[in-house]
Tab-separated table of C-alpha atoms in Angstrom:
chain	number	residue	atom	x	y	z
A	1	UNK	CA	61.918	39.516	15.244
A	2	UNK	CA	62.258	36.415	17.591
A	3	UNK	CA	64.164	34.713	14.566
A	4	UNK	CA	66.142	35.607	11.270
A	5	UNK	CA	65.264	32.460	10.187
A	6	UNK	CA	68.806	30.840	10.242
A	7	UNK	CA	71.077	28.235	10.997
A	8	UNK	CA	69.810	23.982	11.966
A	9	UNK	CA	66.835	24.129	10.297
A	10	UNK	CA	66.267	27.125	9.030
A	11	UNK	CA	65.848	29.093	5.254
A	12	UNK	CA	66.609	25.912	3.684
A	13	UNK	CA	69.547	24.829	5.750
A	14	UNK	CA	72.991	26.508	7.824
A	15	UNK	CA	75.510	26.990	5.806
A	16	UNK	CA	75.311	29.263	3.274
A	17	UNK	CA	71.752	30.710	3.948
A	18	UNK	CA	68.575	31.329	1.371
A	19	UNK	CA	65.291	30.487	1.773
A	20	UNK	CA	64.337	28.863	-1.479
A	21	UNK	CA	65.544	25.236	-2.963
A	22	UNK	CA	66.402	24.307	-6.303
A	23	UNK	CA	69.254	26.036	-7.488
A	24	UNK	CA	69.670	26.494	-11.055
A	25	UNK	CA	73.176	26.626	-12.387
A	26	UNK	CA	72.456	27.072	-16.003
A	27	UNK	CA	71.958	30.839	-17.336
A	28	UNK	CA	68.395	29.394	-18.550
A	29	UNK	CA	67.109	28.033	-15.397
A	30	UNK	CA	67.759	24.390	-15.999
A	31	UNK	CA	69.842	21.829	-14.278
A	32	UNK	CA	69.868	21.992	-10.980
A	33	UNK	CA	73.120	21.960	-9.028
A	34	UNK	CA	74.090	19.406	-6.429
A	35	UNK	CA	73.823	20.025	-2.563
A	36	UNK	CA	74.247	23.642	-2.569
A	37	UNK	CA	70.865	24.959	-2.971
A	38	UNK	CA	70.122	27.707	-0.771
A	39	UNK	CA	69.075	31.038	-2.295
A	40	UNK	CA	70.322	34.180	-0.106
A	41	UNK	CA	68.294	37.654	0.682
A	42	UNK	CA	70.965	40.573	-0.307
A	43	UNK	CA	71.737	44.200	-1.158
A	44	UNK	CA	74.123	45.496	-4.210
A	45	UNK	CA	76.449	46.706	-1.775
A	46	UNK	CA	76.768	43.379	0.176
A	47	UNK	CA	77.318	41.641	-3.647
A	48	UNK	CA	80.135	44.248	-4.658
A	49	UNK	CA	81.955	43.639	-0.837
A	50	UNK	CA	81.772	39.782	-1.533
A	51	UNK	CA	85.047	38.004	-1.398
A	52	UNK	CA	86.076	34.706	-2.752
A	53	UNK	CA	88.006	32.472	-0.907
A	54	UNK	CA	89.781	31.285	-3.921
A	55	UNK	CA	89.779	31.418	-7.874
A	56	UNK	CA	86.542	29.834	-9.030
A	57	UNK	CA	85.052	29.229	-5.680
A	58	UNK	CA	81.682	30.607	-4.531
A	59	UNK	CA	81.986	34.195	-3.199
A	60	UNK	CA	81.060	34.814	0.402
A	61	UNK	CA	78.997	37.741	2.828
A	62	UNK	CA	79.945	37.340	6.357
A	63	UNK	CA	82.089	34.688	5.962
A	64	UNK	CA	78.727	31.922	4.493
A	65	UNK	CA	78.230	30.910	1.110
A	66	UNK	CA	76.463	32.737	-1.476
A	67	UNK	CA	76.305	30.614	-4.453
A	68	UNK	CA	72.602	31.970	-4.747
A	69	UNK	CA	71.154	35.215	-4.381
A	70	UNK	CA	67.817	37.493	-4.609
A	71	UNK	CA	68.018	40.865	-4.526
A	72	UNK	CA	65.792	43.949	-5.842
A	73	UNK	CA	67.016	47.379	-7.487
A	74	UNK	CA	65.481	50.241	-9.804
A	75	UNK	CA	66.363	49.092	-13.766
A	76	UNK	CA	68.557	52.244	-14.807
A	77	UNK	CA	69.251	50.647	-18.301
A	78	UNK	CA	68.101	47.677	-20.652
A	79	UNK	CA	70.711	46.100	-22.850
A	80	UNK	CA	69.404	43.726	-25.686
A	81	UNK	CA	71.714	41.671	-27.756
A	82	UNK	CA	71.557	38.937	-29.678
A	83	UNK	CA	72.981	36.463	-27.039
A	84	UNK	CA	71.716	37.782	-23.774
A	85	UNK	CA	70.143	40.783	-21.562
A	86	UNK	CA	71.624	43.017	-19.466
A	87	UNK	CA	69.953	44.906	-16.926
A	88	UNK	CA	71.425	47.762	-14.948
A	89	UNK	CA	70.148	47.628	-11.521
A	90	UNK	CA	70.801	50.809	-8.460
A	91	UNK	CA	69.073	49.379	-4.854
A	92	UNK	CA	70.652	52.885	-3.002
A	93	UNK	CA	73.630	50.837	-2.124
A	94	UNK	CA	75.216	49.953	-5.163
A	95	UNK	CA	74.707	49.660	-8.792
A	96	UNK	CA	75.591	46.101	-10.567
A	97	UNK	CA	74.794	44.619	-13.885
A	98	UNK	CA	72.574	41.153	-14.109
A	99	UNK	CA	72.940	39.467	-17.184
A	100	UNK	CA	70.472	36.996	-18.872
A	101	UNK	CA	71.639	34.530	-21.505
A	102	UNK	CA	69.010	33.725	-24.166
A	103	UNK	CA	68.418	30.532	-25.476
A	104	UNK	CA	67.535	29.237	-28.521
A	105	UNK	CA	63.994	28.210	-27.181
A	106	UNK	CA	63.618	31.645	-25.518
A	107	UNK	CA	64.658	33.623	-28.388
A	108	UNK	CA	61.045	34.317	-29.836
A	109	UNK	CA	59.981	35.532	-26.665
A	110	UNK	CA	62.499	38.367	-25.739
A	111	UNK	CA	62.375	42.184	-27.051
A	112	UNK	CA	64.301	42.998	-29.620
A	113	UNK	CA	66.363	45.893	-29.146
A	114	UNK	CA	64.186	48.588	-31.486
A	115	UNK	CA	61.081	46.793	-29.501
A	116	UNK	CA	62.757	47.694	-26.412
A	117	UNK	CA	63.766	51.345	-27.695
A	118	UNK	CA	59.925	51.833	-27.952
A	119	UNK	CA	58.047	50.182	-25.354
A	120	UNK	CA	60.729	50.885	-22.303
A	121	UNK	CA	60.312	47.541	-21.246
A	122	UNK	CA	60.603	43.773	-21.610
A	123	UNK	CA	58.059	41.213	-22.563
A	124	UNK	CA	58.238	40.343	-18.683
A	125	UNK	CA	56.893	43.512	-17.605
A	126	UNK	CA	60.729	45.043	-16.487
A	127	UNK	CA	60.793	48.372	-17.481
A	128	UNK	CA	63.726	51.385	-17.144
A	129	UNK	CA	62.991	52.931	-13.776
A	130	UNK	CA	60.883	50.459	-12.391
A	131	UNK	CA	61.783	47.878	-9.654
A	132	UNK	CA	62.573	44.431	-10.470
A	133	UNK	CA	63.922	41.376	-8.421
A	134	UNK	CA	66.820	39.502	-9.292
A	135	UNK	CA	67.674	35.739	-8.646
A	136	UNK	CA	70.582	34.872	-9.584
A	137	UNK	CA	74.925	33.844	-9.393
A	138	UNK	CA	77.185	36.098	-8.567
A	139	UNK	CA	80.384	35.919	-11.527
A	140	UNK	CA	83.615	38.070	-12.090
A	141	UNK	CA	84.252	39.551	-15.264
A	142	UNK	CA	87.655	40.864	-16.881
A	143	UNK	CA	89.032	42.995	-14.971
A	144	UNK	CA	87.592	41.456	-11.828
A	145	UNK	CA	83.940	43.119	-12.576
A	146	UNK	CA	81.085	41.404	-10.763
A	147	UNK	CA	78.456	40.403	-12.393
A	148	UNK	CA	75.042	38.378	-11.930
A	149	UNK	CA	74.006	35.539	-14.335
A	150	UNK	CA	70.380	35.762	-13.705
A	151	UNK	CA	67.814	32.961	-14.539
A	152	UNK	CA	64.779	35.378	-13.458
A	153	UNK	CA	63.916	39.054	-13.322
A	154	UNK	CA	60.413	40.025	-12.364
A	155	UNK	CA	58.919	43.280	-12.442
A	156	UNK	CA	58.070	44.526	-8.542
A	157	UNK	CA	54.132	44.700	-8.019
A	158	UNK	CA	54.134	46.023	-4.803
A	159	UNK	CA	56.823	48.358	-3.235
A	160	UNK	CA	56.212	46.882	-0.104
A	161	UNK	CA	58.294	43.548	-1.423
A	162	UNK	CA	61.392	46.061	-1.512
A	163	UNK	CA	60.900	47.125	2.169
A	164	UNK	CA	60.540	43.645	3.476
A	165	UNK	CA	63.762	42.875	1.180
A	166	UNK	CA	66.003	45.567	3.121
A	167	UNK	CA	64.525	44.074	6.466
A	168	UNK	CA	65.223	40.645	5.373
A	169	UNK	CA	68.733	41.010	4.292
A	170	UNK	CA	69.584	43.502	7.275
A	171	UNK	CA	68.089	40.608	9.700
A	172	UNK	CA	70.153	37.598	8.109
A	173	UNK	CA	73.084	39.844	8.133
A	174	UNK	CA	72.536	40.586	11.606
A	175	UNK	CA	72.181	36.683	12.677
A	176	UNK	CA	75.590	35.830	10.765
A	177	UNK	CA	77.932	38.760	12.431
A	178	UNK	CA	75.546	38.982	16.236
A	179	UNK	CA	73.923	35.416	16.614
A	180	UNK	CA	70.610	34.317	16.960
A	181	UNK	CA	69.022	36.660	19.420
A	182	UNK	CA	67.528	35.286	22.854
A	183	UNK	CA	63.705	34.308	22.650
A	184	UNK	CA	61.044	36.882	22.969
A	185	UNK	CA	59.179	36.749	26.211
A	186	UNK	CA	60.416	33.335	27.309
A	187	UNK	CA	58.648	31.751	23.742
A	188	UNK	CA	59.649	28.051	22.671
A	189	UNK	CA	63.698	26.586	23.424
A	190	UNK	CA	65.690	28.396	20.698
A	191	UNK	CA	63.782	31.292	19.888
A	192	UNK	CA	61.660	29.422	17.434
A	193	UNK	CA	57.955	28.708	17.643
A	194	UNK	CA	57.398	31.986	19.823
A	195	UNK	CA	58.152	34.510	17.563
A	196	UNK	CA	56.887	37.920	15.112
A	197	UNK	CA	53.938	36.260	13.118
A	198	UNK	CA	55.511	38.743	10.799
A	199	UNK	CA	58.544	36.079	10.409
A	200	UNK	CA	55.914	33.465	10.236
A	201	UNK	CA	57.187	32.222	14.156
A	202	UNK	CA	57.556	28.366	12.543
A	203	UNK	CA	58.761	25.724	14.701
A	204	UNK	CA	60.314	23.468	11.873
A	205	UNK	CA	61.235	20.508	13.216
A	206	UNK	CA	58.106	18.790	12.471
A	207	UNK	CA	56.927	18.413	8.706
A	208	UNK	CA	53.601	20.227	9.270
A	209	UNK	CA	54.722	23.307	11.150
A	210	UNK	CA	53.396	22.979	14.565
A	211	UNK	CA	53.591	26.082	15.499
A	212	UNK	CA	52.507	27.827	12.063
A	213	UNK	CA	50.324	30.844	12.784
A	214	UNK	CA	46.422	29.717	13.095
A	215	UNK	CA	44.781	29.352	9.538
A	216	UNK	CA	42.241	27.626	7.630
A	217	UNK	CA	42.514	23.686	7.040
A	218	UNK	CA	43.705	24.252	2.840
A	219	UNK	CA	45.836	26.898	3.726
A	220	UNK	CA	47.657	24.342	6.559
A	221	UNK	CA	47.296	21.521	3.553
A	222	UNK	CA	48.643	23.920	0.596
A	223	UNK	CA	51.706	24.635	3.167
A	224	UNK	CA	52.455	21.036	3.813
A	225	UNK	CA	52.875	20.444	0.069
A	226	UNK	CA	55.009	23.261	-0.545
A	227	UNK	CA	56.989	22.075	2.258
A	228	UNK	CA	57.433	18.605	1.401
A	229	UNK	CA	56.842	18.719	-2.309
A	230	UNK	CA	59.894	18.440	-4.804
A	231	UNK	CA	60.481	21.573	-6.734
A	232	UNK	CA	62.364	23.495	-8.556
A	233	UNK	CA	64.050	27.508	-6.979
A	234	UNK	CA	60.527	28.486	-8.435
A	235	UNK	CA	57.918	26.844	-6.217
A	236	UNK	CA	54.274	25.898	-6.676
A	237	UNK	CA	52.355	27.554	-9.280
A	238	UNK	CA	48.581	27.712	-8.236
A	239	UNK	CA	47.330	25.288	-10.772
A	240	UNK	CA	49.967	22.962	-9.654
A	241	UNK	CA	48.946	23.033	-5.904
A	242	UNK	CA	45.087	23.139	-7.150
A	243	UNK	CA	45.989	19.866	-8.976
A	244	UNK	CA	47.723	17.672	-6.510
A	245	UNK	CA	45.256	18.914	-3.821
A	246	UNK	CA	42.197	18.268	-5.832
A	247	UNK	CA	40.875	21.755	-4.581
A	248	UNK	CA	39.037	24.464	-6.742
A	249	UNK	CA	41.446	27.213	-7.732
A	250	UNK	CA	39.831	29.825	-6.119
A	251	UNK	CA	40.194	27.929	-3.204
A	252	UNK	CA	43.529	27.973	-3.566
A	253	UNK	CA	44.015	31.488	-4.387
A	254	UNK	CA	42.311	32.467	-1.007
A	255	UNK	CA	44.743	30.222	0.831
A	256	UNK	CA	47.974	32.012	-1.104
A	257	UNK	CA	46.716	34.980	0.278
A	258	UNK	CA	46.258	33.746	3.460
A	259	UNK	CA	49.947	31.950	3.655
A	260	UNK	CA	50.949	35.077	2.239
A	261	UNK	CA	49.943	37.522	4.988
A	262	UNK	CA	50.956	35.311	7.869
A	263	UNK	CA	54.560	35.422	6.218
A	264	UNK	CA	55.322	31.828	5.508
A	265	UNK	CA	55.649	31.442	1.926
A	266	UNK	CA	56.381	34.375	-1.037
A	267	UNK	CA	55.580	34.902	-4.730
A	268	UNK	CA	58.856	33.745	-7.093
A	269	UNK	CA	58.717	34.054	-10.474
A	270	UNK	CA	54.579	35.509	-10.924
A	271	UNK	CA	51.834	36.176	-8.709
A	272	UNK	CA	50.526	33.109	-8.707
A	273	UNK	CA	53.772	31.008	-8.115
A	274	UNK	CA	54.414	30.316	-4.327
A	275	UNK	CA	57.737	28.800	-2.579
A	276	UNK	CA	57.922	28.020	1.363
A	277	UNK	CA	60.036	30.591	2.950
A	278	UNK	CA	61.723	27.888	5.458
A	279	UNK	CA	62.521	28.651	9.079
């Protein structure tokens, strides 16, 4: 990896990390939270070592902020009550609980807990000893218990999400406690632009990627609007970028797949929902 993608302009900004804007602060998904928008790769462990500088502040992992964070475990256990959804979550490093608050609105559309009791899973597709990934805040509890308040948990569709997950975390952990590492093979001034297509080896600091890894003209177009595009921690659904591009959806679905091999963007919330990942 000639990058972990952070720091200046990198996984949507220093600071505290992530690589996805649009926060949500609301258990539901809704408003969106002021400045601090940045959406941080992580393992259970790392979440139950987090400190917090002080009562009601945002916890921290190597000394950044981590107001926002992804992760992806095995669902032990499936709690349904009347006000929320607890999942019980083991990623080999830890277990932790990530708890969903139902609204009115989104009621109707959750198991109940005899519907649960049968089917093993939810009406998203998480099911007891499956994968799922988490997006969430990290709370305290009584008794100083950690806890997520999760706004989205999606069933894994392909185990190799978890495996780049691990590699991802490990490699933003790494840049925090070791650096950036020096450029690969003499690549572009600050290790970005020359590096792993793997890590999509962006050069960011122009607004179409001049240094993106060669692909078609929509797949370069459907990149610049999920670049520069307002949206929420979601992303783009296909429709959406099919819409404001004017292009055929199958078009569209050919450049996801293309973006999504060369590394530069990732599926949120479904298959067919993209978000940048930001270098």
């Amino acid at each position: 990896m000639d990058n972990y993608g952070y720091g200046g302009n990198s996984f949507g900004g220093g600071g505290g990390g992530g690589f996805m804007a649009g926060e949500s602060s609301s258990p539901s998904g809704g408003k969106s939270e002021g400045n601090n928008t940045t959406l941080r790769p992580v393992t259970i462990k790392q979440i139950l070592d987090a400190t917090q500088p002080y009562p009601e502040a945002n916890y921290t992992i190597d000394s950044q902020d981590v107001s926002s964070i992804v992760f992806i475990g095995q669902v032990r256990n499936i709690s349904t009550q009347s006000t929320n959804i607890t999942y019980k979550l083991d990623d080999g490093t830890g277990e932790i609980e990530a708890k969903m608050w139902i609204t009115p609105s989104a009621d109707d559309s959750m198991d109940t807990t005899d519907d649960l009791g049968k089917s093993g899973k939810d009406r998203n597709g998480v099911e007891i000893n499956g994968y799922a990934k988490v997006f969430g805040k990290l709370k305290t509890l009584f008794g100083d218990r950690k806890v997520i308040n999760t706004h989205c948990v999606r069933p894994l569709t392909d185990i190799n999400e978890l495996h780049f997950h691990f590699l991802e975390a490990a490699a933003v952990h790494l840049f925090h406690t070791r650096g950036a590492p020096p450029s690969a093979g003499g690549g572009a001034p600050g290790g970005v632009g020359g590096g792993d297509a793997s890590m999509g080896g962006i050069d960011n600091t122009t607004s179409g990627g001049g240094n993106l890894p060669a692909m078609s003209a929509v797949a370069r177009k459907m990149y610049n609007l999920l670049k520069l595009e307002p949206q929420t921690n979601e992303g783009l659904h296909a429709q959406v970028i099919a819409a404001k591009l004017s292009l055929p959806m199958a078009d569209v679905a050919r450049a996801g797949d293309e973006l999504l091999t060369s590394g530069v963007i990732f599926s949120t919330v479904d298959e067919s929902t993209w978000a940048i990942l930001e270098y």
